[in-house]
Amino acid sequence: MTGFVRLFSAALCVAAVLATGAAVADDEGAIKHRQAIMKAVGGHMSAMAAILQGRVPFKEDLKGHAHAQAELAKIAEKVFPLGSDFGETGAKPEIWAKPEEFKQAVTAFQAETEALVKAAEGGDMGAFGAQFRKVGGTCKGCHDSFRQKR
Amino acid sequence: MTGFVRLFSAALCVAAVLATGAAVADDEGAIKHRQAIMKAVGGHMSAMAAILQGRVPFKEDLKGHAHAQAELAKIAEKVFPLGSDFGETGAKPEIWAKPEEFKQAVTAFQAETEALVKAAEGGDMGAFGAQFRKVGGTCKGCHDSFRQKR
């Protein structure tokens, strides 16, 4: 981000905070925490992918990963507070500019991970694999719209 | 790893496999899965750290993170199969050369994360923080002995 855009964006944010009072005290902390959550999400997703691809045999772990992912999806809705759009983040301004659209993306992630838990409890590997791909679709959908390309 | 050391190490491993039959079919898959598990571990640890440091206010999430961490610690004991010491890995040969010592390190991680779950269920933040530091100690202890410096 250029200095000017940053400053302008900061001014907008201050205005938004004054308007809503919903900013966080520790923007950098909020970003670090968000990145930790996304790291955990990525770790569980990759572990499940390796199991589903048959690269490791640990099918017994899928339920635990699915549960963890559903918990993380619930957390995801609170890790983009106003004010956490600065600094070392790949989060796009669209998250805060299009809050309804962003909320839909997070809600889809939550719904599909909840369905993943149910599929894990059902024990049908085919159904679990299909549902896993739906979860992956919600990751991709959200990242395509709301995360900087890397 | 140099070509020679690699080759020598490969020969040793083949010998070990012939001796035990315990190697994995897909070494690279095993490494990718292990790294995914460690990524999830790191994500949950960093998220808890941010909460305990007061950088984000999400104390209600500690129990879920602790549960996930205890599950991952159980998984940790099976992610270092014979044959997964090649390629893009920071795992040291000592893991396989000193299996008893390594097992102790993993068992300590499991015991301390189980205690973390109990601390989370107890609800005393001071006790949770103290136990979290013990878990961190087991991460560091294992990494100091069994992971390449990065």
Coordinates of N, CA, C and O in Angstrom, one line a residue, chain B:
Chain B
M1 N 21.0 -31.4 2.5 CA 21.7 -32.6 2.6 C 22.6 -32.8 1.4 O 22.1 -32.6 0.3
T2 N 23.8 -33.2 1.5 CA 24.6 -33.4 0.3 C 24.1 -34.7 -0.4 O 23.5 -35.6 0.2
G3 N 24.5 -34.8 -1.7 CA 24.1 -36.0 -2.4 C 24.6 -37.3 -1.7 O 23.9 -38.3 -1.6
F4 N 25.9 -37.2 -1.3 CA 26.5 -38.5 -0.7 C 25.7 -38.9 0.6 O 25.3 -40.0 0.8
V5 N 25.5 -37.8 1.5 CA 24.9 -38.1 2.7 C 23.5 -38.7 2.5 O 23.0 -39.6 3.1
R6 N 22.8 -38.1 1.5 CA 21.5 -38.5 1.1 C 21.5 -40.0 0.7 O 20.6 -40.7 1.1
L7 N 22.4 -40.3 -0.2 CA 22.5 -41.6 -0.7 C 22.8 -42.6 0.4 O 22.1 -43.7 0.5
F8 N 23.7 -42.2 1.3 CA 24.1 -43.1 2.4 C 22.9 -43.3 3.3 O 22.6 -44.4 3.7
S9 N 22.2 -42.2 3.6 CA 21.1 -42.2 4.4 C 20.0 -43.0 3.8 O 19.3 -43.8 4.5
A10 N 19.8 -43.0 2.5 CA 18.8 -43.8 1.8 C 19.1 -45.2 1.9 O 18.3 -46.1 2.2
A11 N 20.4 -45.6 1.8 CA 20.8 -47.0 1.9 C 20.5 -47.5 3.4 O 20.0 -48.6 3.5
L12 N 20.8 -46.6 4.3 CA 20.5 -47.0 5.7 C 19.0 -47.3 5.9 O 18.6 -48.2 6.6
C13 N 18.2 -46.4 5.3 CA 16.8 -46.5 5.4 C 16.3 -47.8 4.8 O 15.5 -48.5 5.3
V14 N 16.8 -48.1 3.6 CA 16.4 -49.3 2.9 C 16.7 -50.5 3.8 O 15.9 -51.4 4.0
A15 N 17.9 -50.5 4.4 CA 18.3 -51.5 5.4 C 17.3 -51.6 6.5 O 16.8 -52.7 6.9
A16 N 16.9 -50.4 7.0 CA 16.0 -50.4 8.2 C 14.6 -50.9 7.8 O 14.0 -51.6 8.5
V17 N 14.2 -50.6 6.5 CA 12.9 -51.0 6.1 C 12.9 -52.6 5.9 O 12.0 -53.2 6.3
L18 N 14.0 -53.1 5.3 CA 14.1 -54.5 5.2 C 14.1 -55.2 6.5 O 13.5 -56.2 6.7
A19 N 14.7 -54.5 7.5 CA 14.7 -55.1 8.9 C 13.4 -55.0 9.6 O 13.0 -55.9 10.3
T20 N 12.6 -54.0 9.3 CA 11.4 -53.8 10.1 C 10.1 -53.8 9.3 O 9.0 -54.1 9.9
G21 N 10.2 -53.6 8.0 CA 9.0 -53.5 7.2 C 8.0 -52.4 7.6 O 6.8 -52.4 7.2
A22 N 8.5 -51.4 8.3 CA 7.6 -50.4 8.8 C 7.6 -49.0 8.0 O 7.1 -48.1 8.5
A23 N 8.2 -49.0 6.9 CA 8.2 -47.8 6.1 C 6.9 -47.4 5.5 O 6.0 -48.3 5.4
V24 N 6.8 -46.2 5.0 CA 5.5 -45.8 4.4 C 5.7 -45.9 2.9 O 6.8 -45.9 2.3
A25 N 4.6 -46.1 2.1 CA 4.6 -46.2 0.7 C 4.9 -44.9 0.0 O 5.6 -44.8 -1.0
D26 N 4.5 -43.8 0.6 CA 4.5 -42.5 0.0 C 5.2 -41.5 1.0 O 4.6 -40.8 1.7
D27 N 6.6 -41.5 0.8 CA 7.4 -40.7 1.8 C 7.1 -39.2 1.7 O 6.9 -38.5 2.7
E28 N 6.9 -38.8 0.4 CA 6.7 -37.3 0.3 C 5.3 -37.0 0.8 O 5.1 -35.9 1.5
G29 N 4.3 -37.9 0.6 CA 3.0 -37.6 1.2 C 3.1 -37.6 2.7 O 2.4 -36.8 3.4
A30 N 3.9 -38.5 3.3 CA 4.0 -38.5 4.8 C 4.6 -37.2 5.3 O 4.2 -36.6 6.3
I31 N 5.6 -36.6 4.5 CA 6.2 -35.4 4.9 C 5.2 -34.2 4.8 O 5.1 -33.4 5.7
K32 N 4.5 -34.2 3.7 CA 3.5 -33.1 3.5 C 2.4 -33.2 4.6 O 2.0 -32.2 5.1
H33 N 2.0 -34.4 4.9 CA 1.0 -34.5 6.0 C 1.5 -34.1 7.3 O 0.9 -33.3 8.1
R34 N 2.8 -34.5 7.6 CA 3.4 -34.0 8.9 C 3.5 -32.5 8.9 O 3.2 -31.9 10.0
Q35 N 3.9 -31.9 7.8 CA 4.0 -30.4 7.8 C 2.7 -29.8 8.0 O 2.5 -28.7 8.7
A36 N 1.6 -30.4 7.5 CA 0.3 -29.9 7.7 C -0.1 -30.0 9.2 O -0.7 -29.0 9.7
I37 N 0.2 -31.1 9.8 CA -0.1 -31.2 11.2 C 0.7 -30.2 12.0 O 0.1 -29.5 12.9
M38 N 1.9 -30.0 11.7 CA 2.7 -29.0 12.5 C 2.2 -27.6 12.2 O 2.3 -26.7 13.1
K39 N 1.7 -27.3 11.0 CA 1.2 -26.0 10.7 C -0.1 -25.8 11.5 O -0.3 -24.7 12.1
A40 N -0.9 -26.8 11.7 CA -2.1 -26.7 12.5 C -1.7 -26.4 14.0 O -2.3 -25.6 14.6
V41 N -0.7 -27.2 14.4 CA -0.2 -27.0 15.8 C 0.2 -25.6 16.0 O -0.1 -24.9 17.0
G42 N 1.0 -25.1 15.1 CA 1.6 -23.7 15.2 C 0.4 -22.7 15.2 O 0.5 -21.7 15.9
G43 N -0.6 -22.9 14.3 CA -1.7 -22.0 14.2 C -2.4 -21.9 15.5 O -2.7 -20.8 16.1
H44 N -2.8 -23.1 16.1 CA -3.5 -23.1 17.4 C -2.7 -22.5 18.5 O -3.2 -21.7 19.3
M45 N -1.4 -22.8 18.5 CA -0.5 -22.2 19.6 C -0.5 -20.7 19.5 O -0.6 -20.0 20.5
S46 N -0.3 -20.2 18.2 CA -0.2 -18.7 18.1 C -1.5 -18.0 18.4 O -1.5 -16.9 19.0
A47 N -2.6 -18.7 18.1 CA -3.9 -18.1 18.4 C -4.1 -18.0 19.9 O -4.5 -17.0 20.4
M48 N -3.7 -19.1 20.6 CA -3.8 -19.1 22.1 C -2.9 -18.0 22.7 O -3.3 -17.3 23.6
A49 N -1.7 -17.9 22.1 CA -0.7 -16.9 22.6 C -1.3 -15.5 22.5 O -1.2 -14.7 23.4
A50 N -1.9 -15.2 21.3 CA -2.5 -13.9 21.1 C -3.6 -13.6 22.1 O -3.8 -12.5 22.6
I51 N -4.4 -14.6 22.5 CA -5.5 -14.5 23.4 C -4.9 -14.2 24.8 O -5.3 -13.3 25.6
L52 N -3.9 -15.1 25.2 CA -3.3 -15.0 26.5 C -2.5 -13.7 26.7 O -2.5 -13.2 27.8
Q53 N -2.0 -13.1 25.6 CA -1.3 -11.9 25.7 C -2.3 -10.7 25.7 O -1.9 -9.5 25.8
G54 N -3.5 -11.0 25.6 CA -4.6 -9.9 25.6 C -4.6 -9.1 24.3 O -5.2 -8.1 24.3
R55 N -4.0 -9.7 23.3 CA -4.0 -8.9 22.0 C -5.3 -9.1 21.3 O -5.7 -8.2 20.4
V56 N -6.1 -10.1 21.5 CA -7.4 -10.3 21.1 C -8.3 -10.8 22.3 O -7.7 -11.5 23.2
P57 N -9.5 -10.5 22.3 CA -10.3 -10.8 23.5 C -11.0 -12.2 23.5 O -11.9 -12.4 24.4
F58 N -10.6 -13.1 22.7 CA -11.4 -14.3 22.5 C -11.1 -15.5 23.4 O -10.9 -16.6 23.0
K59 N -11.3 -15.2 24.7 CA -11.0 -16.3 25.7 C -11.9 -17.5 25.6 O -11.5 -18.6 25.9
E60 N -13.1 -17.2 25.0 CA -14.1 -18.3 24.9 C -13.6 -19.4 23.9 O -14.1 -20.5 23.8
D61 N -12.5 -19.0 23.1 CA -12.0 -20.0 22.1 C -10.9 -20.9 22.7 O -10.5 -21.9 22.0
L62 N -10.4 -20.6 23.9 CA -9.3 -21.4 24.4 C -9.6 -22.9 24.5 O -8.7 -23.7 24.2
K63 N -10.8 -23.2 24.9 CA -11.1 -24.6 25.1 C -11.0 -25.4 23.8 O -10.4 -26.5 23.7
G64 N -11.6 -24.8 22.8 CA -11.6 -25.4 21.4 C -10.1 -25.6 20.9 O -9.8 -26.6 20.4
H65 N -9.3 -24.5 21.1 CA -7.9 -24.7 20.7 C -7.2 -25.8 21.5 O -6.4 -26.5 20.9
A66 N -7.4 -25.8 22.8 CA -6.8 -26.8 23.6 C -7.2 -28.2 23.2 O -6.3 -29.1 23.0
H67 N -8.5 -28.4 22.9 CA -8.9 -29.7 22.4 C -8.3 -30.1 21.1 O -7.8 -31.2 20.9
A68 N -8.2 -29.2 20.2 CA -7.6 -29.4 18.9 C -6.1 -29.8 19.1 O -5.6 -30.7 18.4
Q69 N -5.5 -29.0 20.0 CA -4.1 -29.3 20.2 C -3.8 -30.7 20.8 O -2.8 -31.3 20.4
A70 N -4.7 -31.1 21.7 CA -4.5 -32.4 22.3 C -4.7 -33.5 21.2 O -4.0 -34.5 21.2
E71 N -5.7 -33.3 20.3 CA -5.9 -34.2 19.2 C -4.6 -34.3 18.3 O -4.2 -35.4 17.9
L72 N -4.1 -33.1 18.0 CA -2.9 -33.0 17.1 C -1.7 -33.7 17.8 O -0.9 -34.3 17.1
A73 N -1.6 -33.6 19.1 CA -0.5 -34.2 19.8 C -0.6 -35.7 19.7 O 0.4 -36.4 19.6
K74 N -1.8 -36.2 19.7 CA -2.0 -37.7 19.6 C -1.5 -38.1 18.2 O -0.9 -39.1 18.0
I75 N -1.9 -37.3 17.2 CA -1.5 -37.6 15.8 C 0.0 -37.5 15.6 O 0.6 -38.3 14.9
A76 N 0.6 -36.6 16.4 CA 2.1 -36.4 16.2 C 2.9 -37.6 16.3 O 3.9 -37.7 15.6
E77 N 2.5 -38.6 17.1 CA 3.3 -39.7 17.3 C 3.4 -40.6 16.1 O 4.3 -41.5 15.9
K78 N 2.5 -40.5 15.1 CA 2.5 -41.3 13.9 C 3.0 -40.6 12.7 O 2.9 -41.2 11.6
V79 N 3.4 -39.4 12.8 CA 3.8 -38.6 11.6 C 5.3 -38.7 11.3 O 5.7 -37.9 10.4
F80 N 6.0 -39.5 11.9 CA 7.4 -39.6 11.6 C 7.8 -41.1 11.3 O 8.6 -41.7 11.9
P81 N 7.1 -41.7 10.3 CA 7.4 -43.1 10.0 C 8.8 -43.2 9.4 O 9.3 -42.2 8.8
L82 N 9.3 -44.4 9.4 CA 10.6 -44.7 8.7 C 10.4 -44.3 7.3 O 9.3 -44.6 6.7
G83 N 11.4 -43.7 6.7 CA 11.3 -43.4 5.3 C 10.9 -41.9 5.0 O 11.0 -41.4 3.9
S84 N 10.4 -41.2 6.1 CA 10.0 -39.9 5.9 C 11.0 -38.9 6.3 O 10.8 -37.7 6.7
D85 N 12.3 -39.3 6.3 CA 13.4 -38.4 6.7 C 14.1 -37.8 5.4 O 15.2 -37.3 5.6
F86 N 13.5 -38.0 4.3 CA 14.2 -37.4 3.1 C 13.4 -36.2 2.6 O 12.3 -35.9 3.1
G87 N 14.0 -35.6 1.5 CA 13.2 -34.5 0.8 C 13.2 -33.3 1.7 O 14.0 -33.0 2.5
E88 N 12.1 -32.5 1.4 CA 12.0 -31.2 2.0 C 11.5 -31.3 3.5 O 10.3 -31.0 3.7
T89 N 12.4 -31.7 4.3 CA 12.0 -31.8 5.7 C 13.0 -31.2 6.7 O 14.2 -31.2 6.4
G90 N 12.5 -30.6 7.7 CA 13.4 -30.1 8.8 C 13.7 -31.1 9.9 O 14.3 -30.8 10.9
A91 N 13.1 -32.3 9.7 CA 13.2 -33.4 10.7 C 14.7 -33.9 10.7 O 15.2 -34.1 9.7
K92 N 15.2 -33.9 11.9 CA 16.6 -34.4 12.1 C 16.7 -35.9 12.1 O 15.8 -36.6 12.6
P93 N 17.8 -36.5 11.6 CA 18.0 -38.0 11.7 C 17.9 -38.5 13.1 O 17.5 -39.7 13.3
E94 N 18.1 -37.7 14.1 CA 18.1 -38.1 15.5 C 16.7 -38.7 15.9 O 16.6 -39.5 16.8
I95 N 15.6 -38.3 15.2 CA 14.3 -38.8 15.4 C 14.3 -40.3 15.3 O 13.7 -41.0 16.1
W96 N 15.0 -40.8 14.2 CA 15.0 -42.2 14.0 C 16.2 -42.9 14.6 O 16.1 -44.1 14.9
A97 N 17.2 -42.1 14.9 CA 18.4 -42.7 15.6 C 18.2 -42.8 17.1 O 18.9 -43.7 17.7
K98 N 17.4 -42.0 17.7 CA 17.2 -42.0 19.1 C 15.7 -42.2 19.4 O 15.1 -41.3 20.0
P99 N 15.1 -43.3 19.0 CA 13.6 -43.4 19.0 C 13.0 -43.3 20.4 O 12.0 -42.7 20.6
E100 N 13.8 -43.8 21.4 CA 13.2 -43.7 22.8 C 13.2 -42.2 23.3 O 12.2 -41.8 23.9
E101 N 14.3 -41.5 23.0 CA 14.4 -40.1 23.4 C 13.3 -39.3 22.7 O 12.6 -38.5 23.3
F102 N 13.1 -39.6 21.4 CA 12.1 -38.9 20.6 C 10.7 -39.2 21.2 O 9.8 -38.3 21.3
K103 N 10.5 -40.5 21.5 CA 9.1 -40.9 22.0 C 8.8 -40.1 23.3 O 7.7 -39.7 23.5
Q104 N 9.8 -40.0 24.1 CA 9.6 -39.2 25.4 C 9.2 -37.8 25.1 O 8.3 -37.2 25.8
A105 N 9.8 -37.2 24.1 CA 9.5 -35.8 23.7 C 8.0 -35.7 23.3 O 7.3 -34.8 23.6
V106 N 7.6 -36.7 22.5 CA 6.2 -36.6 21.9 C 5.2 -36.9 23.1 O 4.2 -36.3 23.2
T107 N 5.6 -37.9 24.0 CA 4.7 -38.2 25.1 C 4.6 -37.0 26.0 O 3.5 -36.7 26.5
A108 N 5.6 -36.2 26.2 CA 5.5 -35.0 27.0 C 4.6 -34.0 26.4 O 3.7 -33.4 27.1
F109 N 4.6 -33.9 25.1 CA 3.7 -33.0 24.3 C 2.3 -33.4 24.5 O 1.4 -32.6 24.8
Q110 N 2.1 -34.7 24.4 CA 0.7 -35.2 24.6 C 0.2 -35.0 26.0 O -0.9 -34.6 26.3
A111 N 1.1 -35.3 27.0 CA 0.7 -35.1 28.4 C 0.3 -33.7 28.8 O -0.7 -33.4 29.4
E112 N 1.2 -32.8 28.3 CA 1.0 -31.4 28.6 C -0.3 -30.8 27.9 O -0.9 -29.9 28.4
T113 N -0.6 -31.3 26.7 CA -1.8 -30.8 26.0 C -3.0 -31.3 26.6 O -4.0 -30.7 26.7
E114 N -2.9 -32.6 27.1 CA -4.1 -33.1 27.9 C -4.3 -32.3 29.1 O -5.5 -32.0 29.5
A115 N -3.3 -31.9 29.8 CA -3.4 -31.1 31.0 C -3.9 -29.7 30.6 O -4.7 -29.1 31.4
L116 N -3.6 -29.3 29.4 CA -4.1 -28.0 28.9 C -5.7 -28.0 28.7 O -6.4 -27.1 29.0
V117 N -6.1 -29.1 28.2 CA -7.6 -29.3 28.1 C -8.3 -29.2 29.4 O -9.3 -28.5 29.6
K118 N -7.6 -29.9 30.4 CA -8.2 -29.9 31.8 C -8.2 -28.5 32.3 O -9.2 -28.0 32.9
A119 N -7.1 -27.7 32.1 CA -7.0 -26.4 32.6 C -8.1 -25.5 31.9 O -8.7 -24.6 32.6
A120 N -8.3 -25.7 30.6 CA -9.3 -25.0 29.9 C -10.7 -25.3 30.5 O -11.5 -24.3 30.7
E121 N -10.9 -26.5 30.8 CA -12.2 -26.9 31.4 C -12.4 -26.3 32.8 O -13.5 -26.0 33.2
G122 N -11.3 -26.2 33.5 CA -11.3 -25.6 34.9 C -11.7 -24.1 34.8 O -12.3 -23.6 35.8
G123 N -11.2 -23.4 33.8 CA -11.7 -22.1 33.6 C -10.8 -21.0 34.3 O -11.1 -19.8 34.3
D124 N -9.8 -21.4 35.0 CA -8.9 -20.5 35.7 C -7.8 -20.0 34.7 O -6.9 -20.8 34.3
M125 N -7.9 -18.7 34.4 CA -7.0 -18.2 33.3 C -5.5 -18.3 33.7 O -4.6 -18.5 32.9
G126 N -5.2 -18.1 35.0 CA -3.9 -18.1 35.5 C -3.3 -19.5 35.3 O -2.2 -19.7 34.8
A127 N -4.1 -20.5 35.7 CA -3.7 -21.9 35.6 C -3.5 -22.3 34.1 O -2.6 -23.0 33.7
F128 N -4.4 -21.8 33.3 CA -4.4 -22.1 31.8 C -3.1 -21.5 31.3 O -2.4 -22.2 30.5
G129 N -2.8 -20.3 31.6 CA -1.5 -19.6 31.1 C -0.3 -20.4 31.5 O 0.6 -20.6 30.7
A130 N -0.3 -20.8 32.8 CA 0.9 -21.6 33.3 C 1.0 -22.9 32.5 O 2.1 -23.3 32.1
Q131 N -0.1 -23.5 32.2 CA -0.1 -24.8 31.5 C 0.3 -24.6 30.1 O 1.0 -25.4 29.4
F132 N -0.2 -23.5 29.5 CA 0.2 -23.2 28.1 C 1.7 -23.0 28.0 O 2.3 -23.5 27.0
R133 N 2.3 -22.4 29.0 CA 3.8 -22.3 28.9 C 4.5 -23.7 29.0 O 5.5 -23.9 28.3
K134 N 3.9 -24.6 29.7 CA 4.4 -25.9 29.8 C 4.3 -26.6 28.4 O 5.2 -27.3 27.9
V135 N 3.2 -26.4 27.7 CA 3.0 -27.0 26.4 C 4.1 -26.4 25.5 O 4.8 -27.1 24.7
G136 N 4.3 -25.1 25.5 CA 5.3 -24.4 24.7 C 6.7 -24.9 25.0 O 7.5 -25.1 24.1
G137 N 6.9 -25.3 26.2 CA 8.2 -25.9 26.6 C 8.4 -27.2 25.9 O 9.5 -27.5 25.5
T138 N 7.4 -28.0 25.8 CA 7.5 -29.3 25.1 C 7.7 -29.1 23.6 O 8.5 -29.9 23.0
C139 N 7.1 -28.1 23.0 CA 7.4 -27.8 21.6 C 8.9 -27.4 21.4 O 9.6 -28.0 20.6
K140 N 9.3 -26.5 22.3 CA 10.7 -26.1 22.2 C 11.7 -27.2 22.5 O 12.7 -27.4 21.7
G141 N 11.4 -28.0 23.5 CA 12.3 -29.1 23.8 C 12.5 -30.1 22.6 O 13.6 -30.4 22.3
C142 N 11.4 -30.4 22.0 CA 11.4 -31.3 20.9 C 12.1 -30.7 19.7 O 12.9 -31.3 19.0
H143 N 11.8 -29.4 19.4 CA 12.4 -28.7 18.2 C 13.9 -28.5 18.4 O 14.7 -28.7 17.5
D144 N 14.3 -28.2 19.7 CA 15.7 -28.0 19.9 C 16.5 -29.3 19.6 O 17.6 -29.2 19.0
S145 N 15.9 -30.4 19.9 CA 16.7 -31.7 19.8 C 16.5 -32.3 18.4 O 17.4 -33.0 17.9
F146 N 15.3 -32.2 17.8 CA 14.9 -33.0 16.7 C 14.5 -32.2 15.4 O 14.1 -32.8 14.5
R147 N 14.6 -30.9 15.5 CA 14.3 -30.2 14.2 C 15.5 -29.3 13.8 O 16.2 -28.7 14.7
Q148 N 15.8 -29.3 12.5 CA 16.9 -28.5 12.0 C 16.6 -27.0 12.4 O 15.5 -26.6 12.4
K149 N 17.7 -26.3 12.7 CA 17.6 -24.9 12.9 C 17.2 -24.2 11.6 O 17.6 -24.6 10.5
R150 N 16.3 -23.2 11.7 CA 15.9 -22.5 10.4 C 16.1 -21.0 10.5 O 16.3 -20.5 11.6

